[in-house]
Amino acid sequence: MSDYPIGTPVIDDNRAVSTVIGVVILFGFLILALSLYQVEIVPQQNAEAEFQHSGEVRNDLVELRAGILQAGSIDQPQYQTVELGTTYSTRVFTINPPPPAGTIRTTESYPITIAYESNGTVIETIPTRFIEYRPGYNELDQSPTWYDASVLYLDARQEGDGIAVIEDQSLVNDGKVQITALQNEFRRSGTGRVTVELRPAESITGDIPEGDLNVTIPTRLSDEEYWNGTDISSDIYSITDDENGDNVYNLTLETTTTNLTVDTVGVQEAPEEPSQNDNARLGGGGSDDGDDSDGEPPMGLVYNNDAIAIDGNDDPSPDRSGGVEFSVTNQYEQPVTITSMTIDPDSPDINELDDAVSNDFTGNRDPYADEVEIWTENSSGSIQYSEWTTSPGRFTDSEALAIDDQVTMSPGIDGDINSDTLSRIQSGQRLELSMYEFYEESGGGFPYYQNDNINMSGEQLTITLVYEFDDGTTDSTTYQMTPS
């Protein structure tokens, strides 16, 4: 037997160590890639979500402004929604910051004063407020948007920049001064949608004596920042400095009682201090039909002096407020049925009415691809009676309502939707009409898809309604209007 021990030779094997090192390196690359994704890609994607929301909330605020002005002018509550914030895409391996919540609020109140021009004696003082919407974005600029003396604008002055006007003033139009005081305290924050109820004054108080007047309105905009660039004549307005150091100026307009309309609108409930005058009220002296010499309301279908230019939400290019909405009130002592409507724009360049897409715009008008919509009121509220459209459910550029100087159509008969229903309006009730959107010739004018939609603010329209009484007799009324 051998005395030498039997042993196994030692082998130097590092293969397991190499595998571990490879896994560590790959894991390091993965961590680096995730870090770069977190630092570079996540903020970009979140900024895209914020940018999309900023466009949506801008449209919401445009509609909110229109609702404020309309609630006062037609004495009917309006309900507008504002999407305060947004959310980011769900992530598995990376982290999002908190969802960007937004805040909408009314400010403290400031006085609107109405005084005699001759001696400065104050006749009426009406409180009003501004509205501020401030986003809580993590990536984009957080400049607030303000509603102020009928102007809607983005305010970047605190960041050293200026203002960007979204919707211009509607205080003065064709020599008429229309003031809407906004009242009640309101504040909401969050990421979801909030409904803003806009309620007009429930009663008319504070009759304004005849004469030359000075109306002073608070505004956050100075003369240099905005007002001297408007189409308001320098002969009828002046503006003070910010004497109180609160960033609020006093804009004074010279007017007369017959050219002045004052409305009050409350947020979420009726105004705290309702005060408004009869001009442009239902049956008031502001309608084109005039009044009776004995002060009795005029008979007929009375225009409520409330025409506004509005974007039909169909996003044409370029996008402008090419739609028009207005209302009339049946002051006859019996119902009438609308049998035809003639649309006659003052501008010869306006040659079509076109709503090119189907819209689902809950709570507002324009739910379909309709050129003309007619709404009427009954005891259960405002309901849609008839529309006129070139094609229900689909639309091509060749389908539009051509306007050759003027156009006459029969709502509910010529149209494809509710074609067996005419608009019937009861005594004392209101009829609301919407037209989407007006286009003007661009280039050769044909085909129609080469046209541009036109901003109808300041564009004169002549509208004729032909209607029938229950006994078979007919009548017609013609209205001239300039949408604000």
CSV table of C-alpha atoms in Angstrom, one decimal:
chain,number,residue,atom,x,y,z
A,1,MET,CA,0.0,0.0,0.0
A,2,SER,CA,1.3,3.4,-1.0
A,3,ASP,CA,2.1,5.9,1.8
A,4,TYR,CA,1.2,8.9,-0.6
A,5,PRO,CA,-2.3,10.5,0.0
A,6,ILE,CA,-4.8,10.4,-2.8
A,7,GLY,CA,-6.1,14.0,-3.5
A,8,THR,CA,-8.1,16.0,-6.1
A,9,PRO,CA,-6.3,18.8,-7.9
A,10,VAL,CA,-7.6,22.4,-7.1
A,11,ILE,CA,-9.1,24.1,-10.2
A,12,ASP,CA,-9.3,28.0,-10.3
A,13,ASP,CA,-12.9,28.6,-11.7
A,14,ASN,CA,-14.2,32.3,-11.8
A,15,ARG,CA,-17.2,31.7,-14.1
A,16,ALA,CA,-19.8,32.4,-11.3
A,17,VAL,CA,-18.1,35.6,-10.4
A,18,SER,CA,-18.2,36.8,-14.0
A,19,THR,CA,-22.0,36.2,-14.1
A,20,VAL,CA,-22.5,38.2,-10.9
A,21,ILE,CA,-20.5,41.1,-12.3
A,22,GLY,CA,-22.6,41.0,-15.5
A,23,VAL,CA,-25.8,41.1,-13.6
A,24,VAL,CA,-24.6,44.1,-11.5
A,25,ILE,CA,-23.6,46.0,-14.6
A,26,LEU,CA,-26.9,45.3,-16.3
A,27,PHE,CA,-28.7,46.4,-13.2
A,28,GLY,CA,-26.7,49.5,-13.1
A,29,PHE,CA,-27.6,50.3,-16.7
A,30,LEU,CA,-31.3,49.7,-15.9
A,31,ILE,CA,-31.1,52.1,-12.9
A,32,LEU,CA,-29.4,54.7,-15.1
A,33,ALA,CA,-32.0,54.3,-17.8
A,34,LEU,CA,-34.8,54.6,-15.3
A,35,SER,CA,-33.1,57.7,-13.8
A,36,LEU,CA,-32.8,59.3,-17.2
A,37,TYR,CA,-36.4,58.4,-18.0
A,38,GLN,CA,-37.5,59.9,-14.6
A,39,VAL,CA,-35.5,63.1,-15.2
A,40,GLU,CA,-36.1,63.7,-18.9
A,41,ILE,CA,-39.2,61.8,-20.2
A,42,VAL,CA,-41.6,61.9,-17.3
A,43,PRO,CA,-41.5,65.7,-17.1
A,44,GLN,CA,-42.0,66.0,-20.9
A,45,GLN,CA,-45.0,63.7,-20.8
A,46,ASN,CA,-46.4,65.5,-17.7
A,47,ALA,CA,-45.9,68.8,-19.5
A,48,GLU,CA,-47.9,67.5,-22.5
A,49,ALA,CA,-50.8,66.5,-20.1
A,50,GLU,CA,-50.7,70.0,-18.6
A,51,PHE,CA,-50.6,71.7,-22.0
A,52,GLN,CA,-53.6,69.8,-23.1
A,53,HIS,CA,-55.5,70.7,-19.9
A,54,SER,CA,-54.5,74.4,-20.3
A,55,GLY,CA,-56.3,74.4,-23.7
A,56,GLU,CA,-59.3,72.7,-22.3
A,57,VAL,CA,-59.6,75.0,-19.3
A,58,ARG,CA,-59.1,78.0,-21.5
A,59,ASN,CA,-62.2,77.0,-23.5
A,60,ASP,CA,-64.1,76.4,-20.2
A,61,LEU,CA,-63.3,79.9,-19.1
A,62,VAL,CA,-64.3,81.4,-22.4
A,63,GLU,CA,-67.7,79.7,-21.9
A,64,LEU,CA,-67.8,80.8,-18.3
A,65,ARG,CA,-67.4,84.5,-19.5
A,66,ALA,CA,-70.1,84.0,-22.1
A,67,GLY,CA,-72.4,82.5,-19.5
A,68,ILE,CA,-71.9,85.4,-17.1
A,69,LEU,CA,-72.9,87.9,-19.8
A,70,GLN,CA,-75.7,85.8,-21.1
A,71,ALA,CA,-77.3,85.1,-17.7
A,72,GLY,CA,-77.6,88.8,-17.1
A,73,SER,CA,-78.8,89.8,-20.5
A,74,ILE,CA,-81.5,87.1,-20.9
A,75,ASP,CA,-82.5,86.7,-17.3
A,76,GLN,CA,-82.0,82.9,-17.3
A,77,PRO,CA,-79.6,80.9,-15.1
A,78,GLN,CA,-76.5,79.5,-16.9
A,79,TYR,CA,-74.5,76.4,-15.8
A,80,GLN,CA,-70.9,76.3,-16.9
A,81,THR,CA,-68.3,73.7,-15.9
A,82,VAL,CA,-64.6,74.3,-15.4
A,83,GLU,CA,-62.0,71.4,-15.2
A,84,LEU,CA,-59.8,72.7,-12.4
A,85,GLY,CA,-56.9,70.3,-12.8
A,86,THR,CA,-55.7,67.2,-14.5
A,87,THR,CA,-54.0,63.9,-13.8
A,88,TYR,CA,-50.9,62.3,-15.2
A,89,SER,CA,-50.5,58.9,-16.8
A,90,THR,CA,-50.2,55.9,-14.4
A,91,ARG,CA,-46.6,54.8,-14.0
A,92,VAL,CA,-45.2,51.5,-12.8
A,93,PHE,CA,-41.4,52.0,-12.4
A,94,THR,CA,-41.3,55.8,-12.3
A,95,ILE,CA,-42.8,58.4,-10.0
A,96,ASN,CA,-45.2,61.3,-10.7
A,97,PRO,CA,-45.5,64.5,-8.7
A,98,PRO,CA,-48.9,65.1,-7.1
A,99,PRO,CA,-51.7,65.8,-9.6
A,100,PRO,CA,-51.8,69.5,-10.5
A,101,ALA,CA,-54.9,70.9,-8.8
A,102,GLY,CA,-56.4,74.3,-9.9
A,103,THR,CA,-58.3,76.9,-8.0
A,104,ILE,CA,-61.1,79.2,-9.2
A,105,ARG,CA,-62.3,82.0,-6.9
A,106,THR,CA,-64.0,85.3,-6.8
A,107,THR,CA,-62.1,88.2,-5.3
A,108,GLU,CA,-63.3,90.7,-2.7
A,109,SER,CA,-66.0,93.1,-3.9
A,110,TYR,CA,-65.4,96.5,-5.5
A,111,PRO,CA,-68.0,99.2,-6.2
A,112,ILE,CA,-69.5,100.1,-9.5
A,113,THR,CA,-70.9,103.6,-9.2
A,114,ILE,CA,-73.4,105.4,-11.4
A,115,ALA,CA,-73.4,109.2,-11.0
A,116,TYR,CA,-74.7,112.3,-12.7
A,117,GLU,CA,-72.2,113.7,-15.1
A,118,SER,CA,-73.1,117.3,-14.2
A,119,ASN,CA,-72.4,117.3,-10.5
A,120,GLY,CA,-70.9,113.9,-9.7
A,121,THR,CA,-73.8,112.9,-7.3
A,122,VAL,CA,-73.8,109.1,-7.0
A,123,ILE,CA,-77.2,107.6,-7.9
A,124,GLU,CA,-76.4,103.9,-7.5
A,125,THR,CA,-73.6,101.8,-6.1
A,126,ILE,CA,-73.4,98.1,-7.0
A,127,PRO,CA,-70.8,95.7,-5.8
A,128,THR,CA,-68.9,93.5,-8.2
A,129,ARG,CA,-66.1,91.0,-8.1
A,130,PHE,CA,-63.4,89.6,-10.4
A,131,ILE,CA,-62.8,85.9,-11.1
A,132,GLU,CA,-59.3,84.3,-10.9
A,133,TYR,CA,-58.4,80.8,-12.1
A,134,ARG,CA,-54.9,79.7,-11.1
A,135,PRO,CA,-53.5,76.3,-12.2
A,136,GLY,CA,-51.2,74.3,-10.0
A,137,TYR,CA,-49.0,72.9,-12.8
A,138,ASN,CA,-45.7,71.2,-12.0
A,139,GLU,CA,-44.0,71.7,-15.3
A,140,LEU,CA,-45.7,74.6,-17.1
A,141,ASP,CA,-46.1,78.3,-16.2
A,142,GLN,CA,-48.7,78.9,-13.4
A,143,SER,CA,-49.9,82.3,-14.5
A,144,PRO,CA,-53.5,82.9,-13.6
A,145,THR,CA,-56.4,83.7,-15.9
A,146,TRP,CA,-58.7,86.6,-14.9
A,147,TYR,CA,-62.3,87.7,-15.7
A,148,ASP,CA,-62.3,91.4,-15.2
A,149,ALA,CA,-64.8,94.0,-16.5
A,150,SER,CA,-65.9,91.6,-19.2
A,151,VAL,CA,-62.3,91.0,-20.4
A,152,LEU,CA,-60.7,87.5,-20.1
A,153,TYR,CA,-57.0,87.5,-20.1
A,154,LEU,CA,-53.9,85.5,-19.0
A,155,ASP,CA,-51.9,87.6,-16.4
A,156,ALA,CA,-48.1,87.0,-16.3
A,157,ARG,CA,-47.3,90.4,-14.7
A,158,GLN,CA,-46.0,88.9,-11.5
A,159,GLU,CA,-43.5,86.9,-13.5
A,160,GLY,CA,-42.2,90.1,-15.2
A,161,ASP,CA,-44.3,89.6,-18.4
A,162,GLY,CA,-47.5,91.2,-19.5
A,163,ILE,CA,-51.1,90.1,-20.2
A,164,ALA,CA,-52.4,88.0,-23.1
A,165,VAL,CA,-56.1,88.9,-23.9
A,166,ILE,CA,-58.3,85.9,-24.6
A,167,GLU,CA,-61.6,87.7,-25.0
A,168,ASP,CA,-61.9,91.4,-25.5
A,169,GLN,CA,-64.2,93.8,-23.6
A,170,SER,CA,-67.9,93.9,-24.2
A,171,LEU,CA,-68.7,96.9,-22.0
A,172,VAL,CA,-69.1,99.3,-24.9
A,173,ASN,CA,-70.6,98.4,-28.3
A,174,ASP,CA,-72.0,100.8,-30.9
A,175,GLY,CA,-72.3,103.5,-28.2
A,176,LYS,CA,-74.2,101.2,-25.9
A,177,VAL,CA,-72.8,100.5,-22.4
A,178,GLN,CA,-73.7,97.2,-20.8
A,179,ILE,CA,-72.4,96.4,-17.3
A,180,THR,CA,-72.7,93.0,-15.7
A,181,ALA,CA,-71.9,93.0,-11.9
A,182,LEU,CA,-70.7,89.7,-10.6
A,183,GLN,CA,-71.6,88.9,-7.0
A,184,ASN,CA,-71.2,86.4,-4.2
A,185,GLU,CA,-68.1,84.7,-2.7
A,186,PHE,CA,-67.0,81.5,-4.4
A,187,ARG,CA,-63.9,79.3,-4.2
A,188,ARG,CA,-63.2,75.8,-5.3
A,189,SER,CA,-59.9,73.8,-5.6
A,190,GLY,CA,-59.2,70.3,-7.0
A,191,THR,CA,-58.4,68.3,-10.1
A,192,GLY,CA,-62.0,67.5,-11.2
A,193,ARG,CA,-64.8,69.5,-12.8
A,194,VAL,CA,-66.7,72.1,-10.9
A,195,THR,CA,-70.1,73.5,-12.0
A,196,VAL,CA,-70.5,77.2,-11.7
A,197,GLU,CA,-74.1,78.3,-11.5
A,198,LEU,CA,-74.7,81.8,-12.8
A,199,ARG,CA,-78.0,83.3,-11.5
A,200,PRO,CA,-79.4,86.6,-12.6
A,201,ALA,CA,-81.1,89.0,-10.3
A,202,GLU,CA,-84.6,87.8,-9.3
A,203,SER,CA,-86.1,91.3,-9.4
A,204,ILE,CA,-85.5,94.6,-11.0
A,205,THR,CA,-84.7,97.4,-8.7
A,206,GLY,CA,-83.0,100.8,-8.7
A,207,ASP,CA,-84.5,102.6,-11.6
A,208,ILE,CA,-82.0,105.0,-13.0
A,209,PRO,CA,-83.2,108.6,-13.7
A,210,GLU,CA,-82.8,110.1,-17.1
A,211,GLY,CA,-79.8,112.2,-18.0
A,212,ASP,CA,-76.1,112.2,-18.8
A,213,LEU,CA,-74.2,109.7,-16.5
A,214,ASN,CA,-70.7,108.6,-15.5
A,215,VAL,CA,-70.4,104.9,-14.8
A,216,THR,CA,-67.2,103.9,-12.9
A,217,ILE,CA,-66.1,100.3,-13.1
A,218,PRO,CA,-63.3,98.6,-11.2
A,219,THR,CA,-60.6,96.9,-13.4
A,220,ARG,CA,-57.2,95.4,-12.8
A,221,LEU,CA,-56.0,96.6,-16.2
A,222,SER,CA,-54.4,100.0,-16.6
A,223,ASP,CA,-54.8,102.3,-19.6
A,224,GLU,CA,-51.4,101.4,-21.0
A,225,GLU,CA,-51.9,97.6,-20.5
A,226,TYR,CA,-55.2,97.4,-22.2
A,227,TRP,CA,-57.9,100.1,-22.4
A,228,ASN,CA,-56.2,102.6,-24.7
A,229,GLY,CA,-55.8,99.8,-27.3
A,230,THR,CA,-59.6,99.1,-27.4
A,231,ASP,CA,-62.1,100.6,-29.8
A,232,ILE,CA,-63.7,102.6,-27.0
A,233,SER,CA,-63.5,106.3,-28.0
A,234,SER,CA,-61.2,108.3,-25.8
A,235,ASP,CA,-64.0,110.9,-25.7
A,236,ILE,CA,-66.2,108.7,-23.5
A,237,TYR,CA,-63.8,107.0,-21.2
A,238,SER,CA,-61.1,107.8,-18.6
A,239,ILE,CA,-59.1,105.8,-16.1
A,240,THR,CA,-57.5,106.6,-12.8
A,241,ASP,CA,-54.2,105.5,-11.4
A,242,ASP,CA,-54.0,102.7,-8.8
A,243,GLU,CA,-54.4,105.2,-5.9
A,244,ASN,CA,-55.1,102.5,-3.2
A,245,GLY,CA,-52.1,100.3,-4.1
A,246,ASP,CA,-54.4,97.3,-4.6
A,247,ASN,CA,-53.8,96.9,-8.3
A,248,VAL,CA,-57.4,98.1,-9.1
A,249,TYR,CA,-58.1,101.1,-11.3
A,250,ASN,CA,-61.3,103.0,-11.9
A,251,LEU,CA,-62.6,103.0,-15.5
A,252,THR,CA,-65.2,105.8,-16.0
A,253,LEU,CA,-67.5,105.7,-19.0
A,254,GLU,CA,-69.7,108.6,-20.1
A,255,THR,CA,-73.1,107.5,-21.2
A,256,THR,CA,-76.9,108.3,-20.9
A,257,THR,CA,-79.7,106.4,-19.2
A,258,THR,CA,-81.1,105.2,-22.5
A,259,ASN,CA,-77.7,103.8,-23.6
A,260,LEU,CA,-77.0,102.1,-20.3
A,261,THR,CA,-77.9,98.5,-19.2
A,262,VAL,CA,-76.9,97.2,-15.8
A,263,ASP,CA,-77.3,93.5,-14.9
A,264,THR,CA,-76.3,91.6,-11.8
A,265,VAL,CA,-75.3,87.9,-11.8
A,266,GLY,CA,-74.7,85.8,-8.7
A,267,VAL,CA,-72.4,82.8,-8.5
A,268,GLN,CA,-74.2,79.7,-7.2
A,269,GLU,CA,-77.2,81.7,-5.9
A,270,ALA,CA,-79.0,84.9,-6.7
A,271,PRO,CA,-77.1,88.2,-6.3
A,272,GLU,CA,-76.7,89.6,-2.8
A,273,GLU,CA,-77.8,93.0,-3.9
A,274,PRO,CA,-79.9,92.7,-7.1
A,275,SER,CA,-80.0,96.0,-9.0
A,276,GLN,CA,-80.6,96.5,-12.7
A,277,ASN,CA,-82.5,98.8,-14.9
A,278,ASP,CA,-85.1,98.2,-17.5
A,279,ASN,CA,-83.0,98.7,-20.6
A,280,ALA,CA,-82.7,95.4,-22.6
A,281,ARG,CA,-84.9,93.6,-20.1
A,282,LEU,CA,-87.8,91.6,-21.3
A,283,GLY,CA,-90.2,94.0,-22.8
A,284,GLY,CA,-87.9,96.9,-21.9
A,285,GLY,CA,-86.9,100.0,-23.9
A,286,GLY,CA,-83.7,98.3,-25.2
A,287,SER,CA,-85.5,96.3,-27.9
A,288,ASP,CA,-85.6,97.3,-31.5
A,289,ASP,CA,-89.4,97.3,-31.4
A,290,GLY,CA,-89.5,100.4,-29.1
A,291,ASP,CA,-92.1,101.0,-26.4
A,292,ASP,CA,-95.6,102.3,-26.2
A,293,SER,CA,-96.0,106.0,-25.4
A,294,ASP,CA,-97.9,105.1,-22.2
A,295,GLY,CA,-95.0,102.9,-20.9
A,296,GLU,CA,-96.7,99.5,-21.6
A,297,PRO,CA,-94.5,96.7,-22.9
A,298,PRO,CA,-94.4,96.5,-26.7
A,299,MET,CA,-96.4,93.8,-28.5
A,300,GLY,CA,-94.7,91.3,-30.8
A,301,LEU,CA,-91.7,89.1,-30.8
A,302,VAL,CA,-89.3,91.4,-28.9
A,303,TYR,CA,-85.6,91.1,-29.4
A,304,ASN,CA,-83.8,91.0,-26.0
A,305,ASN,CA,-80.7,92.9,-27.2
A,306,ASP,CA,-78.5,90.0,-26.2
A,307,ALA,CA,-76.7,88.9,-29.3
A,308,ILE,CA,-73.2,87.5,-28.6
A,309,ALA,CA,-70.5,86.1,-30.8
A,310,ILE,CA,-69.5,82.6,-29.7
A,311,ASP,CA,-67.2,79.8,-30.8
A,312,GLY,CA,-69.2,76.8,-32.0
A,313,ASN,CA,-66.5,74.4,-30.6
A,314,ASP,CA,-65.8,73.0,-34.0
A,315,ASP,CA,-62.2,74.0,-34.0
A,316,PRO,CA,-61.8,75.3,-37.6
A,317,SER,CA,-58.5,76.8,-38.6
A,318,PRO,CA,-58.1,79.6,-37.8
A,319,ASP,CA,-60.4,79.3,-34.8
A,320,ARG,CA,-62.6,82.4,-34.1
A,321,SER,CA,-65.9,83.2,-32.4
A,322,GLY,CA,-67.9,82.7,-35.6
A,323,GLY,CA,-71.2,81.7,-34.1
A,324,VAL,CA,-74.0,84.0,-33.0
A,325,GLU,CA,-76.7,83.5,-30.3
A,326,PHE,CA,-79.6,85.8,-29.5
A,327,SER,CA,-83.1,85.5,-28.1
A,328,VAL,CA,-86.6,87.1,-28.5
A,329,THR,CA,-89.6,87.1,-26.2
A,330,ASN,CA,-93.2,86.5,-27.3
A,331,GLN,CA,-95.1,89.6,-26.0
A,332,TYR,CA,-98.2,88.6,-27.9
A,333,GLU,CA,-101.1,87.4,-25.8
A,334,GLN,CA,-101.2,84.1,-27.8
A,335,PRO,CA,-98.7,81.5,-29.0
A,336,VAL,CA,-96.9,81.9,-32.3
A,337,THR,CA,-95.2,79.3,-34.5
A,338,ILE,CA,-92.0,80.2,-36.4
A,339,THR,CA,-92.3,79.3,-40.1
A,340,SER,CA,-89.2,80.8,-41.6
A,341,MET,CA,-86.0,82.7,-40.8
A,342,THR,CA,-84.0,85.0,-43.1
A,343,ILE,CA,-80.3,85.6,-42.3
A,344,ASP,CA,-78.8,88.7,-43.9
A,345,PRO,CA,-75.2,89.6,-42.9
A,346,ASP,CA,-74.2,93.2,-43.4
A,347,SER,CA,-70.8,92.2,-44.8
A,348,PRO,CA,-70.9,91.1,-48.4
A,349,ASP,CA,-67.9,88.8,-47.8
A,350,ILE,CA,-69.9,86.5,-45.5
A,351,ASN,CA,-71.0,83.7,-47.8
A,352,GLU,CA,-71.8,80.6,-45.7
A,353,LEU,CA,-73.0,79.1,-42.4
A,354,ASP,CA,-71.2,75.9,-41.5
A,355,ASP,CA,-71.0,73.7,-38.4
A,356,ALA,CA,-68.6,71.1,-39.6
A,357,VAL,CA,-68.5,68.6,-36.8
A,358,SER,CA,-70.8,66.8,-34.4
A,359,ASN,CA,-70.3,68.3,-30.9
A,360,ASP,CA,-71.2,66.7,-27.5
A,361,PHE,CA,-71.1,69.8,-25.4
A,362,THR,CA,-73.2,68.9,-22.3
A,363,GLY,CA,-75.0,71.8,-20.7
A,364,ASN,CA,-74.6,74.1,-23.6
A,365,ARG,CA,-76.0,74.6,-27.1
A,366,ASP,CA,-74.4,73.2,-30.2
A,367,PRO,CA,-74.9,69.4,-29.4
A,368,TYR,CA,-75.1,68.5,-33.1
A,369,ALA,CA,-73.6,69.5,-36.4
A,370,ASP,CA,-76.4,72.0,-37.0
A,371,GLU,CA,-76.2,75.4,-38.7
A,372,VAL,CA,-79.2,76.8,-36.9
A,373,GLU,CA,-80.8,75.7,-33.6
A,374,ILE,CA,-84.0,77.0,-32.2
A,375,TRP,CA,-84.8,76.5,-28.5
A,376,THR,CA,-87.9,77.6,-26.7
A,377,GLU,CA,-89.1,77.7,-23.1
A,378,ASN,CA,-92.0,76.0,-21.4
A,379,SER,CA,-93.1,75.3,-17.9
A,380,SER,CA,-90.6,72.5,-17.4
A,381,GLY,CA,-87.6,74.5,-18.6
A,382,SER,CA,-85.8,75.2,-21.9
A,383,ILE,CA,-86.0,72.4,-24.4
A,384,GLN,CA,-84.8,72.0,-28.0
A,385,TYR,CA,-87.6,72.1,-30.5
A,386,SER,CA,-86.0,72.2,-33.9
A,387,GLU,CA,-82.7,72.4,-35.7
A,388,TRP,CA,-81.6,73.0,-39.3
A,389,THR,CA,-78.6,71.1,-40.5
A,390,THR,CA,-77.2,70.1,-43.9
A,391,SER,CA,-76.7,66.5,-42.9
A,392,PRO,CA,-77.3,64.7,-39.7
A,393,GLY,CA,-74.6,62.5,-38.3
A,394,ARG,CA,-72.0,63.2,-41.0
A,395,PHE,CA,-70.6,66.2,-42.7
A,396,THR,CA,-68.3,67.1,-45.6
A,397,ASP,CA,-66.8,70.4,-46.7
A,398,SER,CA,-69.2,70.7,-49.6
A,399,GLU,CA,-72.2,70.7,-47.3
A,400,ALA,CA,-73.0,74.1,-45.8
A,401,LEU,CA,-75.7,76.7,-45.8
A,402,ALA,CA,-74.8,79.0,-48.7
A,403,ILE,CA,-75.5,82.7,-48.1
A,404,ASP,CA,-75.8,84.6,-51.3
A,405,ASP,CA,-76.3,88.1,-49.9
A,406,GLN,CA,-79.0,86.5,-47.6
A,407,VAL,CA,-80.6,83.1,-47.1
A,408,THR,CA,-84.1,82.1,-46.0
A,409,MET,CA,-84.7,78.7,-44.4
A,410,SER,CA,-87.7,77.0,-42.7
A,411,PRO,CA,-86.6,75.5,-39.3
A,412,GLY,CA,-88.0,72.1,-38.8
A,413,ILE,CA,-89.0,71.7,-42.5
A,414,ASP,CA,-85.9,72.2,-44.5
A,415,GLY,CA,-83.7,70.6,-41.9
A,416,ASP,CA,-83.0,66.9,-41.5
A,417,ILE,CA,-83.4,66.7,-37.7
A,418,ASN,CA,-86.9,67.1,-36.2
A,419,SER,CA,-88.1,67.9,-39.7
A,420,ASP,CA,-91.8,67.5,-38.7
A,421,THR,CA,-91.6,70.0,-35.8
A,422,LEU,CA,-91.8,73.8,-36.0
A,423,SER,CA,-90.8,76.0,-33.2
A,424,ARG,CA,-93.8,77.1,-31.2
A,425,ILE,CA,-93.5,79.8,-28.5
A,426,GLN,CA,-96.1,80.5,-25.8
A,427,SER,CA,-97.1,83.9,-24.7
A,428,GLY,CA,-94.5,85.5,-22.4
A,429,GLN,CA,-91.9,82.8,-23.2
A,430,ARG,CA,-88.5,83.2,-24.8
A,431,LEU,CA,-87.1,81.8,-28.0
A,432,GLU,CA,-83.4,81.3,-28.2
A,433,LEU,CA,-81.6,81.0,-31.6
A,434,SER,CA,-78.1,79.9,-32.4
A,435,MET,CA,-76.2,80.0,-35.6
A,436,TYR,CA,-72.8,78.2,-36.2
A,437,GLU,CA,-70.5,79.4,-37.7
A,438,PHE,CA,-70.2,82.2,-40.3
A,439,TYR,CA,-67.5,82.1,-42.9
A,440,GLU,CA,-66.2,84.7,-45.3
A,441,GLU,CA,-64.6,84.4,-48.7
A,442,SER,CA,-60.9,83.5,-48.7
A,443,GLY,CA,-59.1,83.3,-52.0
A,444,GLY,CA,-61.6,82.5,-54.7
A,445,GLY,CA,-64.5,81.8,-52.3
A,446,PHE,CA,-65.2,78.4,-53.9
A,447,PRO,CA,-65.1,75.6,-52.9
A,448,TYR,CA,-66.4,76.5,-49.5
A,449,TYR,CA,-63.7,74.7,-47.6
A,450,GLN,CA,-61.2,77.4,-48.7
A,451,ASN,CA,-63.2,80.0,-46.7
A,452,ASP,CA,-62.2,81.3,-43.2
A,453,ASN,CA,-64.6,81.5,-40.3
A,454,ILE,CA,-65.1,85.1,-39.2
A,455,ASN,CA,-65.2,86.6,-35.7
A,456,MET,CA,-68.8,87.9,-35.6
A,457,SER,CA,-68.1,90.3,-32.7
A,458,GLY,CA,-69.0,93.7,-34.1
A,459,GLU,CA,-70.5,92.3,-37.4
A,460,GLN,CA,-74.0,93.5,-38.1
A,461,LEU,CA,-76.8,91.0,-38.9
A,462,THR,CA,-80.3,91.5,-40.0
A,463,ILE,CA,-82.7,88.7,-39.0
A,464,THR,CA,-86.3,88.3,-40.1
A,465,LEU,CA,-88.7,85.9,-38.4
A,466,VAL,CA,-91.9,84.9,-40.1
A,467,TYR,CA,-94.5,83.4,-37.8
A,468,GLU,CA,-98.1,82.2,-37.7
A,469,PHE,CA,-100.9,82.5,-35.2
A,470,ASP,CA,-103.3,79.7,-34.3
A,471,ASP,CA,-106.0,81.3,-36.4
A,472,GLY,CA,-103.8,81.0,-39.6
A,473,THR,CA,-102.8,84.7,-39.9
A,474,THR,CA,-99.1,85.5,-40.3
A,475,ASP,CA,-96.8,88.3,-39.4
A,476,SER,CA,-93.0,89.0,-39.4
A,477,THR,CA,-90.5,91.0,-37.4
A,478,THR,CA,-87.0,92.2,-38.5
A,479,TYR,CA,-84.2,92.7,-36.1
A,480,GLN,CA,-80.9,94.4,-36.6
A,481,MET,CA,-78.2,93.2,-34.2
A,482,THR,CA,-74.4,93.6,-33.6
A,483,PRO,CA,-73.1,90.7,-31.5
A,484,SER,CA,-70.7,91.6,-28.7
